[in-house]
PDB file of C-alpha atoms and ligand atoms in Angstrom:
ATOM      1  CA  UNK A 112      -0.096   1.388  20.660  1.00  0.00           C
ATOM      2  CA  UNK A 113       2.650   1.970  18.700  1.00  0.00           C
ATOM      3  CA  UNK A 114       2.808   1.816  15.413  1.00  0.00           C
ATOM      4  CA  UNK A 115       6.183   1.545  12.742  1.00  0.00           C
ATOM      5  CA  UNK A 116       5.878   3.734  10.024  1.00  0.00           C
ATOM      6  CA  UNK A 117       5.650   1.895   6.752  1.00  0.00           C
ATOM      7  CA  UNK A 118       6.900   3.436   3.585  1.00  0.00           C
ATOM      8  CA  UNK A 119       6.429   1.693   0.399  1.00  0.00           C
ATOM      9  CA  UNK A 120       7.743   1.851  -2.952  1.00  0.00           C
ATOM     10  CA  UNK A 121       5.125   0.642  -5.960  1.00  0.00           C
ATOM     11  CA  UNK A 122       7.818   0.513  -8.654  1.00  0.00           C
ATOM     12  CA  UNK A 123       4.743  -0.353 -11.092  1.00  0.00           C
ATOM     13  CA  UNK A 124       5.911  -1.077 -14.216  1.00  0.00           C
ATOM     14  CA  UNK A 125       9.133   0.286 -14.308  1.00  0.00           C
ATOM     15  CA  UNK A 126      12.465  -0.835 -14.653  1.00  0.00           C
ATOM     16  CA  UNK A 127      14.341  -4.192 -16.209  1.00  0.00           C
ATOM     17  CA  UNK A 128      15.674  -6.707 -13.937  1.00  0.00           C
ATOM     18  CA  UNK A 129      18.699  -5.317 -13.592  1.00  0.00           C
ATOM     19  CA  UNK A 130      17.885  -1.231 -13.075  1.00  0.00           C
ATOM     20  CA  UNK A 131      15.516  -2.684 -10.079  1.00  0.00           C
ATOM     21  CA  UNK A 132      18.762  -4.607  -8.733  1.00  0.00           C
ATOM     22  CA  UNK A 133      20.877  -1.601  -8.985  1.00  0.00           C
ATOM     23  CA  UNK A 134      18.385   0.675  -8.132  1.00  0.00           C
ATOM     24  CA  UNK A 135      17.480  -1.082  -4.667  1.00  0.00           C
ATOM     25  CA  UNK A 136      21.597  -1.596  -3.685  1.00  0.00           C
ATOM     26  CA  UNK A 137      21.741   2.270  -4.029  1.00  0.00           C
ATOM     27  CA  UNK A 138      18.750   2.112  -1.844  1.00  0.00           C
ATOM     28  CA  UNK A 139      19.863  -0.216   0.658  1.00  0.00           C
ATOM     29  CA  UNK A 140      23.203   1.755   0.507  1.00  0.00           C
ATOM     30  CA  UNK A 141      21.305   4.762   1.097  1.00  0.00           C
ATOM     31  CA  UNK A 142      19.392   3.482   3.944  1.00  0.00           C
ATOM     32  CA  UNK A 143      21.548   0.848   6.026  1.00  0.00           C
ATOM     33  CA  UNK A 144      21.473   3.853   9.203  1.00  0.00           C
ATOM     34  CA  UNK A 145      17.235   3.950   9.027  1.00  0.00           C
ATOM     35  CA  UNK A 146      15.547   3.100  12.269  1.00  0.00           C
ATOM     36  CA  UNK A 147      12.221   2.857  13.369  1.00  0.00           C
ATOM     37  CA  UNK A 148      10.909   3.318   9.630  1.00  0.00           C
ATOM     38  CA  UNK A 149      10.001  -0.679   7.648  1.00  0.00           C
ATOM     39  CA  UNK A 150      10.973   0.360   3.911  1.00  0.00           C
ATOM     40  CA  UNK A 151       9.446  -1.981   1.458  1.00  0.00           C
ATOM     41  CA  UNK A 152       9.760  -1.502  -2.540  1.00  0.00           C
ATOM     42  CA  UNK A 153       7.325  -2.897  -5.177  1.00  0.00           C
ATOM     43  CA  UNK A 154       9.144  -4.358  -8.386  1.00  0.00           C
ATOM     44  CA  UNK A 155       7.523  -5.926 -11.195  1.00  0.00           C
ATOM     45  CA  UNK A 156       7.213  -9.330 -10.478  1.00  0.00           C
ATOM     46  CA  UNK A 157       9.693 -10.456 -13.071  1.00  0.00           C
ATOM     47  CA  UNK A 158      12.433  -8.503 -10.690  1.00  0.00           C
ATOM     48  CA  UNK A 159      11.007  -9.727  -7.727  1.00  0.00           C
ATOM     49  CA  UNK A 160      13.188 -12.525  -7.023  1.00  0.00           C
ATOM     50  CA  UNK A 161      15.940 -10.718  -7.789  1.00  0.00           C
ATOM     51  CA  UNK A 162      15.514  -7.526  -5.802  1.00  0.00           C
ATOM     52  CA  UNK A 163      14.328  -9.662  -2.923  1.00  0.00           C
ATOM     53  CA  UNK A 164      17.645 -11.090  -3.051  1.00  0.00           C
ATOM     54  CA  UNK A 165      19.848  -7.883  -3.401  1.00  0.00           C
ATOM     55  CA  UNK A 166      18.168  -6.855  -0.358  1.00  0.00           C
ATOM     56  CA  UNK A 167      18.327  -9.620   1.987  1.00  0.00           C
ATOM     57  CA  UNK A 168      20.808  -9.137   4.968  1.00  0.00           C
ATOM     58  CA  UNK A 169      19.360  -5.095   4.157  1.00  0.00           C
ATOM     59  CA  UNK A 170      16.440  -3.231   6.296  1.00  0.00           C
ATOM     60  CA  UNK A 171      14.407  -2.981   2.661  1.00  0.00           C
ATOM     61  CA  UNK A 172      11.633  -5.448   2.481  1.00  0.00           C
ATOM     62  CA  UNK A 173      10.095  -6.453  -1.051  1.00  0.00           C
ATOM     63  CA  UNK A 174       6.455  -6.527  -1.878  1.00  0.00           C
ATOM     64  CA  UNK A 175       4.481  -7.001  -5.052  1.00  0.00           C
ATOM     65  CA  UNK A 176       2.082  -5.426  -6.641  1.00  0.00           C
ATOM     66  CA  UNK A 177      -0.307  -7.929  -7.381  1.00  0.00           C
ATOM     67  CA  UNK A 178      -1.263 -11.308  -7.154  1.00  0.00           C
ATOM     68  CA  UNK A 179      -3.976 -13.782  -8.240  1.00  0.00           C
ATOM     69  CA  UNK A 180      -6.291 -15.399  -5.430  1.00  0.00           C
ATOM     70  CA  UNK A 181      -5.935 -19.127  -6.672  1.00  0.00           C
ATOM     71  CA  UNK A 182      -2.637 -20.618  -4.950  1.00  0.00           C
ATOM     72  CA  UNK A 183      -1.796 -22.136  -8.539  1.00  0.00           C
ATOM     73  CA  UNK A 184      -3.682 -23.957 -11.500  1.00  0.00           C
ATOM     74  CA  UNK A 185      -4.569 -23.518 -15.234  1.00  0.00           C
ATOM     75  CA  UNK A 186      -4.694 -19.386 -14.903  1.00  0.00           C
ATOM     76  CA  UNK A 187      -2.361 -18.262 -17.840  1.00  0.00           C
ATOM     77  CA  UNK A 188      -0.427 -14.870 -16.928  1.00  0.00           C
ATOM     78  CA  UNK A 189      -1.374 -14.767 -13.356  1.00  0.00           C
ATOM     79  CA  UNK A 190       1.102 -15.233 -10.122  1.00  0.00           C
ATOM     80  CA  UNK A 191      -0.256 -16.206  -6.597  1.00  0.00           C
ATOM     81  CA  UNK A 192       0.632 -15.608  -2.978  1.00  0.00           C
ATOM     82  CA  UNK A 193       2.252 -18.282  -2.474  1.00  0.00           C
ATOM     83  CA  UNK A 194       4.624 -18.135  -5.451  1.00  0.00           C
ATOM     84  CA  UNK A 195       5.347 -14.478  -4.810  1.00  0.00           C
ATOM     85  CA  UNK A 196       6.119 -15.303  -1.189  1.00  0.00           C
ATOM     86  CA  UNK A 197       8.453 -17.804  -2.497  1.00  0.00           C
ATOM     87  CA  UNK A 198      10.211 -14.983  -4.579  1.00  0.00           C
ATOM     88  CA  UNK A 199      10.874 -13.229  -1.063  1.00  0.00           C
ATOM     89  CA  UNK A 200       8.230 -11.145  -0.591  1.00  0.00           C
ATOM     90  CA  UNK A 201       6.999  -9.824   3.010  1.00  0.00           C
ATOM     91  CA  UNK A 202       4.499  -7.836   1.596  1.00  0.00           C
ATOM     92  CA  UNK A 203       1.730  -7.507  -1.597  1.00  0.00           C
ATOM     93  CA  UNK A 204      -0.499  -4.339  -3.042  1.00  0.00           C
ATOM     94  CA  UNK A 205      -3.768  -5.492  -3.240  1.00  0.00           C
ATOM     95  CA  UNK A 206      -6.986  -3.421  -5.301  1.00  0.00           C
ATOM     96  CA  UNK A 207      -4.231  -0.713  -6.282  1.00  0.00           C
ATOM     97  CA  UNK A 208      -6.605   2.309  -8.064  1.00  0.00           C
ATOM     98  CA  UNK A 209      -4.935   1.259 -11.615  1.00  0.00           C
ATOM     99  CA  UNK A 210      -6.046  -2.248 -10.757  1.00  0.00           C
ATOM    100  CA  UNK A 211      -9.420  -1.252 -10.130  1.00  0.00           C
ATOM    101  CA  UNK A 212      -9.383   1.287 -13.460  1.00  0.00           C
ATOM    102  CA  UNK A 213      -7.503  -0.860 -15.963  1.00  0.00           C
ATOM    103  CA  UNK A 214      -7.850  -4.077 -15.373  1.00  0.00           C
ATOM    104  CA  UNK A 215     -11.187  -5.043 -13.799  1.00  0.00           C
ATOM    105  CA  UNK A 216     -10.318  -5.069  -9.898  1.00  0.00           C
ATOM    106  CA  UNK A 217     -13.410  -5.374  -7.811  1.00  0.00           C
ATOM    107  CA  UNK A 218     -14.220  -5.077  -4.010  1.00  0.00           C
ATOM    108  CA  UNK A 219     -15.350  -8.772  -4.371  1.00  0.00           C
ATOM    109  CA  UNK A 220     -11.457 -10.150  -6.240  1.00  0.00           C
ATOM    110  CA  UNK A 221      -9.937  -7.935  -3.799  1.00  0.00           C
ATOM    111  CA  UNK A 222     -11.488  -9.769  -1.081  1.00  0.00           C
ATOM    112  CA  UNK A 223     -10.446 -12.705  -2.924  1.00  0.00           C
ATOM    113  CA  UNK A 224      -6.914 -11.300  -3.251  1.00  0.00           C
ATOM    114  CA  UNK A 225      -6.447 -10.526   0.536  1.00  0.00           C
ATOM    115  CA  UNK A 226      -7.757 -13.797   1.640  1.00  0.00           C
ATOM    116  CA  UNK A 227      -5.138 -15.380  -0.258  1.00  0.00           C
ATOM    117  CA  UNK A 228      -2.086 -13.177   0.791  1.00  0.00           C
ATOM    118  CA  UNK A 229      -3.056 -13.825   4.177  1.00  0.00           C
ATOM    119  CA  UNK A 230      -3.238 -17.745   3.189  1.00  0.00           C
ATOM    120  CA  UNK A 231       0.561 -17.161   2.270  1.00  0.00           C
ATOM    121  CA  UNK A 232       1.728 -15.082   4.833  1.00  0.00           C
ATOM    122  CA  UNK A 233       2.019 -12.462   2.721  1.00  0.00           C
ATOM    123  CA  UNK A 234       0.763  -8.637   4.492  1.00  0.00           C
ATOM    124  CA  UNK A 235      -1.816  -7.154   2.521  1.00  0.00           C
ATOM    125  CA  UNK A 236      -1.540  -3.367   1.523  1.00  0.00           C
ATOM    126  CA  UNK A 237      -5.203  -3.015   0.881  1.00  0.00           C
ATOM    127  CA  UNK A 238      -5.678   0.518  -1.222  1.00  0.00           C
ATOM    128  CA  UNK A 239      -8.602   2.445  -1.285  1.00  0.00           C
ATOM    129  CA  UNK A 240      -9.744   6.163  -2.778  1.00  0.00           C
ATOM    130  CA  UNK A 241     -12.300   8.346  -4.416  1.00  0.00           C
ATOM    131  CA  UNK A 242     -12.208   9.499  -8.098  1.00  0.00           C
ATOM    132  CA  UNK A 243     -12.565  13.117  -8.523  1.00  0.00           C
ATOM    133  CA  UNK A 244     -15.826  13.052  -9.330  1.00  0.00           C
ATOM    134  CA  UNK A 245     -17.018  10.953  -6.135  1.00  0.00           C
ATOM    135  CA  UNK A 246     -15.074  13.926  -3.912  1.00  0.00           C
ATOM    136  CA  UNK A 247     -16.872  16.656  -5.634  1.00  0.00           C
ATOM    137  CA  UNK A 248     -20.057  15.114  -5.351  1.00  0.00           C
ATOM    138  CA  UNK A 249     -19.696  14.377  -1.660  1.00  0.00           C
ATOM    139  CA  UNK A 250     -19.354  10.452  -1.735  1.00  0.00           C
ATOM    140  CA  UNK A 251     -15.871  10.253  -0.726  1.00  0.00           C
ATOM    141  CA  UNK A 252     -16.561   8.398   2.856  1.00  0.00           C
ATOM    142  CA  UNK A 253     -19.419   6.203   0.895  1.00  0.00           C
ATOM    143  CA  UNK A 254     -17.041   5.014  -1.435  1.00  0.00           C
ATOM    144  CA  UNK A 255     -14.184   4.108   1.081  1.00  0.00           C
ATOM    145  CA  UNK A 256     -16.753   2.675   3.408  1.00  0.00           C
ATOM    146  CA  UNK A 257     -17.978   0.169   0.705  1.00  0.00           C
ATOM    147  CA  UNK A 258     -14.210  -0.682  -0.475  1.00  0.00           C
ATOM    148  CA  UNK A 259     -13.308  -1.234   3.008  1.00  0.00           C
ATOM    149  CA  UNK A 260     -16.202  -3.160   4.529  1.00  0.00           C
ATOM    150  CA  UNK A 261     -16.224  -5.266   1.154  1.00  0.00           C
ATOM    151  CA  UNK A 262     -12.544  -5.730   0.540  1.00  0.00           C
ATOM    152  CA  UNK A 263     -12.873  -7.031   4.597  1.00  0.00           C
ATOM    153  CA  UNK A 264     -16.114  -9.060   4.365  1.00  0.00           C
ATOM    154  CA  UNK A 265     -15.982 -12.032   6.214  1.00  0.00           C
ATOM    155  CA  UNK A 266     -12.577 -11.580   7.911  1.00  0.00           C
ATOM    156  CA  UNK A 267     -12.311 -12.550  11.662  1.00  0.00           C
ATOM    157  CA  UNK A 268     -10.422 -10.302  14.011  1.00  0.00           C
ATOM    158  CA  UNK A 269      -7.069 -12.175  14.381  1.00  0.00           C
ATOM    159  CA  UNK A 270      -6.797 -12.672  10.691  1.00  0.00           C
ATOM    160  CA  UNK A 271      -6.001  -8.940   9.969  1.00  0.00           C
ATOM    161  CA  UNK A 272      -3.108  -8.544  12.356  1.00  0.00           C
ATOM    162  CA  UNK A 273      -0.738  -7.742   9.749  1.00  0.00           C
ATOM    163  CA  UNK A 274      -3.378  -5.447   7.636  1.00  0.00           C
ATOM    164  CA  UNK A 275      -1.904  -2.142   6.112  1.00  0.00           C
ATOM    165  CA  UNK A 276      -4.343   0.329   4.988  1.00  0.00           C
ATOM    166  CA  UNK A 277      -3.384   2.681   1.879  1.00  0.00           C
ATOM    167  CA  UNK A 278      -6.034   5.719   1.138  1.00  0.00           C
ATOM    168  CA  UNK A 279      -5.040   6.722  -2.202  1.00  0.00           C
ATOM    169  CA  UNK A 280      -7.211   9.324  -3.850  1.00  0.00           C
ATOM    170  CA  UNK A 281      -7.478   8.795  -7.307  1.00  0.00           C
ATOM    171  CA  UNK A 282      -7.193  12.500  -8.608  1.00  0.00           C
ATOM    172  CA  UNK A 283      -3.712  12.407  -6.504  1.00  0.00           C
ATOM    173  CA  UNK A 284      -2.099   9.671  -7.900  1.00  0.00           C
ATOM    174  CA  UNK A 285       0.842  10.098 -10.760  1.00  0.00           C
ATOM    175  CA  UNK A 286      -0.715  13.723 -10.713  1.00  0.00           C
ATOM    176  CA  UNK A 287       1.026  16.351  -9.035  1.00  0.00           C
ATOM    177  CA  UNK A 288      -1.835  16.756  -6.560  1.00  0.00           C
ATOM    178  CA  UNK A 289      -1.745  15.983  -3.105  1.00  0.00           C
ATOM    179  CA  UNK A 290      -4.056  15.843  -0.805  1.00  0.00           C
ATOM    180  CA  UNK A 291      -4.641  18.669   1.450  1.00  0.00           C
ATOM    181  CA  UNK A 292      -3.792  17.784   5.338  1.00  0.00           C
ATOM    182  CA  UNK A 293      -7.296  18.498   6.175  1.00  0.00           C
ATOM    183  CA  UNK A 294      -8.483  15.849   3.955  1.00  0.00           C
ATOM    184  CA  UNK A 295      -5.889  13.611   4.803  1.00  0.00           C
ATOM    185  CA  UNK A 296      -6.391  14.120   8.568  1.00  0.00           C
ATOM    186  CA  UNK A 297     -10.606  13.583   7.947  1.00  0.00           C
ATOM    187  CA  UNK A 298     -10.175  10.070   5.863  1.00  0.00           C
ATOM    188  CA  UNK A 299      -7.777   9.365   7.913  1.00  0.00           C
ATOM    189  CA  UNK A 300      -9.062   9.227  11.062  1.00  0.00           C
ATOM    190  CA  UNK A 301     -12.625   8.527   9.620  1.00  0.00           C
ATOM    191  CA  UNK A 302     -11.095   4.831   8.287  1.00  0.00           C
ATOM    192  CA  UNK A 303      -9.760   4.398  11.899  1.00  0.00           C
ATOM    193  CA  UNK A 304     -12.867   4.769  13.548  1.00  0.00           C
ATOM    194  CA  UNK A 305     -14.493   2.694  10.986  1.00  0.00           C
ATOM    195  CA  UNK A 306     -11.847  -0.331  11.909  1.00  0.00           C
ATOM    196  CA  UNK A 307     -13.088   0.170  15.285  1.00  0.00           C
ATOM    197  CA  UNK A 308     -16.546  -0.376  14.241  1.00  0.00           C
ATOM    198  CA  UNK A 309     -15.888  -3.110  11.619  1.00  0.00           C
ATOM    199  CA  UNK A 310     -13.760  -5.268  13.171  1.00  0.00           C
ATOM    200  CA  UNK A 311     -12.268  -3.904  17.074  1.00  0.00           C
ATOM    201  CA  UNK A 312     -10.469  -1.503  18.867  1.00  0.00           C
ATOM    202  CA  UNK A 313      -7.284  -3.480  18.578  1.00  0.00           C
ATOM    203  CA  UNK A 314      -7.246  -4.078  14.686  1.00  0.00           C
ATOM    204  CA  UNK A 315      -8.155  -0.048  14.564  1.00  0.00           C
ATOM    205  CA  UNK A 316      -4.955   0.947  16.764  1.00  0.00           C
ATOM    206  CA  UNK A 317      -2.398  -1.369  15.357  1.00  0.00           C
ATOM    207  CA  UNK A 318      -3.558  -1.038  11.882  1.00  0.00           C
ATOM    208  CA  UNK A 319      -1.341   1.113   9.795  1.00  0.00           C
ATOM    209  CA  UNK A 320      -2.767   3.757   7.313  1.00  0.00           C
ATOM    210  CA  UNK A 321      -0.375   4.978   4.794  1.00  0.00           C
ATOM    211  CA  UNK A 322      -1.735   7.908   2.643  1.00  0.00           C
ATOM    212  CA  UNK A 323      -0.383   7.540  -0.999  1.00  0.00           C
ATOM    213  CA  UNK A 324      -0.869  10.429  -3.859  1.00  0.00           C
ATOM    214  CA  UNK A 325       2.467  12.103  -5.306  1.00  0.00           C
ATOM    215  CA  UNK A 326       4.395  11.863  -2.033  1.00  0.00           C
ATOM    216  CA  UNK A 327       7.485  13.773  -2.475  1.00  0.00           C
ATOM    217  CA  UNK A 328      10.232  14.768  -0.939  1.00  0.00           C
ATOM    218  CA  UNK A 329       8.421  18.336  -0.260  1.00  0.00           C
ATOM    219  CA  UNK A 330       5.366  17.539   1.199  1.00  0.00           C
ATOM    220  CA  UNK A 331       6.374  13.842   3.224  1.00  0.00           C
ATOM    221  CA  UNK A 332       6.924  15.800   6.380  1.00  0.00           C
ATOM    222  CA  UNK A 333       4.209  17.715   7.207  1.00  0.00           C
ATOM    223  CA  UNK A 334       1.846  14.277   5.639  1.00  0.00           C
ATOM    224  CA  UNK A 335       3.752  12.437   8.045  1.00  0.00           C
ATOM    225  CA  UNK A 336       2.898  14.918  10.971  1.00  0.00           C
ATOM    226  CA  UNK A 337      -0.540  13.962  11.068  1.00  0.00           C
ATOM    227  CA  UNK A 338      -1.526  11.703  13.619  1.00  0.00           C
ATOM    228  CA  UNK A 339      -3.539   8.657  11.973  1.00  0.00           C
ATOM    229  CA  UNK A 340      -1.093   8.660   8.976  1.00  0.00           C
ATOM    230  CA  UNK A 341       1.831   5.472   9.373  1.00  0.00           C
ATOM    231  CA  UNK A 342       2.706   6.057   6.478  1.00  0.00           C
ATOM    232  CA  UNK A 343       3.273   6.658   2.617  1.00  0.00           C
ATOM    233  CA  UNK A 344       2.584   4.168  -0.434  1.00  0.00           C
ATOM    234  CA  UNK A 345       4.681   6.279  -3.129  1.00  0.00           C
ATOM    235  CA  UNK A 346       4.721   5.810  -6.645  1.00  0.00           C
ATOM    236  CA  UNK A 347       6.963   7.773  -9.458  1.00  0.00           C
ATOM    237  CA  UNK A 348       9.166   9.334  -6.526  1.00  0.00           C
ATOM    238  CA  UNK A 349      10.285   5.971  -5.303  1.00  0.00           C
ATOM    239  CA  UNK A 350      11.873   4.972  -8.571  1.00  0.00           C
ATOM    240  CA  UNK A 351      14.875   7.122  -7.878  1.00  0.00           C
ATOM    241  CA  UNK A 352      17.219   5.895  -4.813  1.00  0.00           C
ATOM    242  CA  UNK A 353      18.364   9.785  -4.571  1.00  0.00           C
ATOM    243  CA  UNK A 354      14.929  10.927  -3.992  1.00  0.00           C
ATOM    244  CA  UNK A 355      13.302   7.977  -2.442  1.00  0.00           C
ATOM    245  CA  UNK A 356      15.757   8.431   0.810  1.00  0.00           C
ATOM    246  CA  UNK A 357      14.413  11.884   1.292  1.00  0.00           C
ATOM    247  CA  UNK A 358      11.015  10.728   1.827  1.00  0.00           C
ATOM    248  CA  UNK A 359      12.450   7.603   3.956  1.00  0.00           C
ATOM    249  CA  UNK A 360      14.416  10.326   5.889  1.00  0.00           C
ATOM    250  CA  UNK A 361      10.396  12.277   6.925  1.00  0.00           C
TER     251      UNK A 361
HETATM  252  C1  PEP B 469       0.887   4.954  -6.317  1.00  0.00           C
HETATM  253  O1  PEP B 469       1.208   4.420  -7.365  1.00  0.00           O
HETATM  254  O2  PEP B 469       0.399   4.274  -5.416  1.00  0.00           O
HETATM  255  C2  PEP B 469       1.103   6.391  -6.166  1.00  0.00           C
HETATM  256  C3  PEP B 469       0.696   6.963  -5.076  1.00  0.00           C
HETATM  257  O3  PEP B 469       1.731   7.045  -7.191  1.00  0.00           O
HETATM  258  P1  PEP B 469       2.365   8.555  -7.150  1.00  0.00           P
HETATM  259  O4  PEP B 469       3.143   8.655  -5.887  1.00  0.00           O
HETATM  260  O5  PEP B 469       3.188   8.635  -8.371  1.00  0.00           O
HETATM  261  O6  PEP B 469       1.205   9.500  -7.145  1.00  0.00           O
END
């Protein structure tokens, strides 16, 4: 099976309203001759709306970065699928590592979290990844085993049809570091096989991976060269049109 490379902005928080508008017309400007590659940007979800709309009529989808699992009710601050969806977006980030570190994200809300994107027709970027710490002490597959097979639990086959996978390492993100291809290419095809045995053959082949960890311009092709990666969730480097393209352009 084939599968369409997905790569994907997370504009965390960055940018006012309008710098995400003008930012994603340069974009979109940038972009119009892209085929074969779905391009999807983050904003905050105070821009959403109006990036979503800058970009209709474009080949950039929007996405956001976050949502709450309750579809609305007396939750002060929080935003759910459905009224994200209504903003225009295709797409949310769901368990995001500075989720998990900063703000409480568990396997068992991100379970929550994808349940209710999929309630909304919104398609899930599910992220996963190892600290530094769980690498060097040889837990890495462990720890993406239990994020996977709890941010999943209970799911039936169909449901996941639109599923992306991002493996993020933690020690690569906003850091400089990538991964090296070897690790890439071992997660990588270690969370396909695991699909396979979670859930089926099909969900494991049509599933995309993305690999996210200071993407760049520099390093996007040969990432992109390995076979299980479909992919790149990309954080700082995304938040400038210029350099963004590039790693559109793999
Ligand atoms: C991210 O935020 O998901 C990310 C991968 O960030 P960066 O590309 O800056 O490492």
């Amino acid at each position: 099976m084939k599968r369409t490379p997905l790569i994907a902005g997370n504009w965390k928080m960055y940018k006012t309203g309008p710098e995400a508008v003008k930012t994603a017309q340069t974009l979109a400007g940038l972009c119009s001759d892209v085929q074969n590659v779905d391009i999807m940007i983050a904003p905050t979800n105070l821009s959403l709306p109006l990036v979503s709309r800058a970009v209709e009529d474009t080949n950039i989808t929007t996405g956001a970065q976050n949502i709450y699992s309750e579809s609305q009710g007396a939750f002060t601050g929080e935003v759910s699928a459905e009224m994200v969806r209504a903003a225009g977006a295709e797409y949310v980030i769901i368990g995001h590592s500075e989720r998990r570190q900063y703000f409480g994200e568990t396997d068992e809300s991100v379970c929550k979290k994808i349940r209710a994107a999929l309630r909304a027709g919104l398609k899930p970027v599910l992220c996963i990844g190892e600290s530094l710490e769980e690498r060097e002490s040889e837990k890495t597959f462990l720890v993406l085993d239990k994020q996977v097979s709890d941010g999943l639990k209970g799911f039936v086959l169909d449901e996941l049809d639109t599923l992306v996978l991002a493996y993020e390492p933690v020690w690569a993100i906003g850091t400089g570091k990538t991964a090296d291809v070897n690790q890439v290419d071992e997660v990588h095809q270690h969370l396909r096989s695991l699909l396979k045995r979670l859930f089926s053959d099909k969900t494991a082949e049509q599933t995309r991976i993305l690999y996210g960890g200071s993407v760049k311009p520099e390093n996007v092709t040969e990432l992109m060269g390995i076979e299980d990666v479909d992919g790149a969730l990309v954080g700082g480097a995304s938040l400038d049109a210029d350099i963004f393209i590039n790693i559109i352009n793999f």
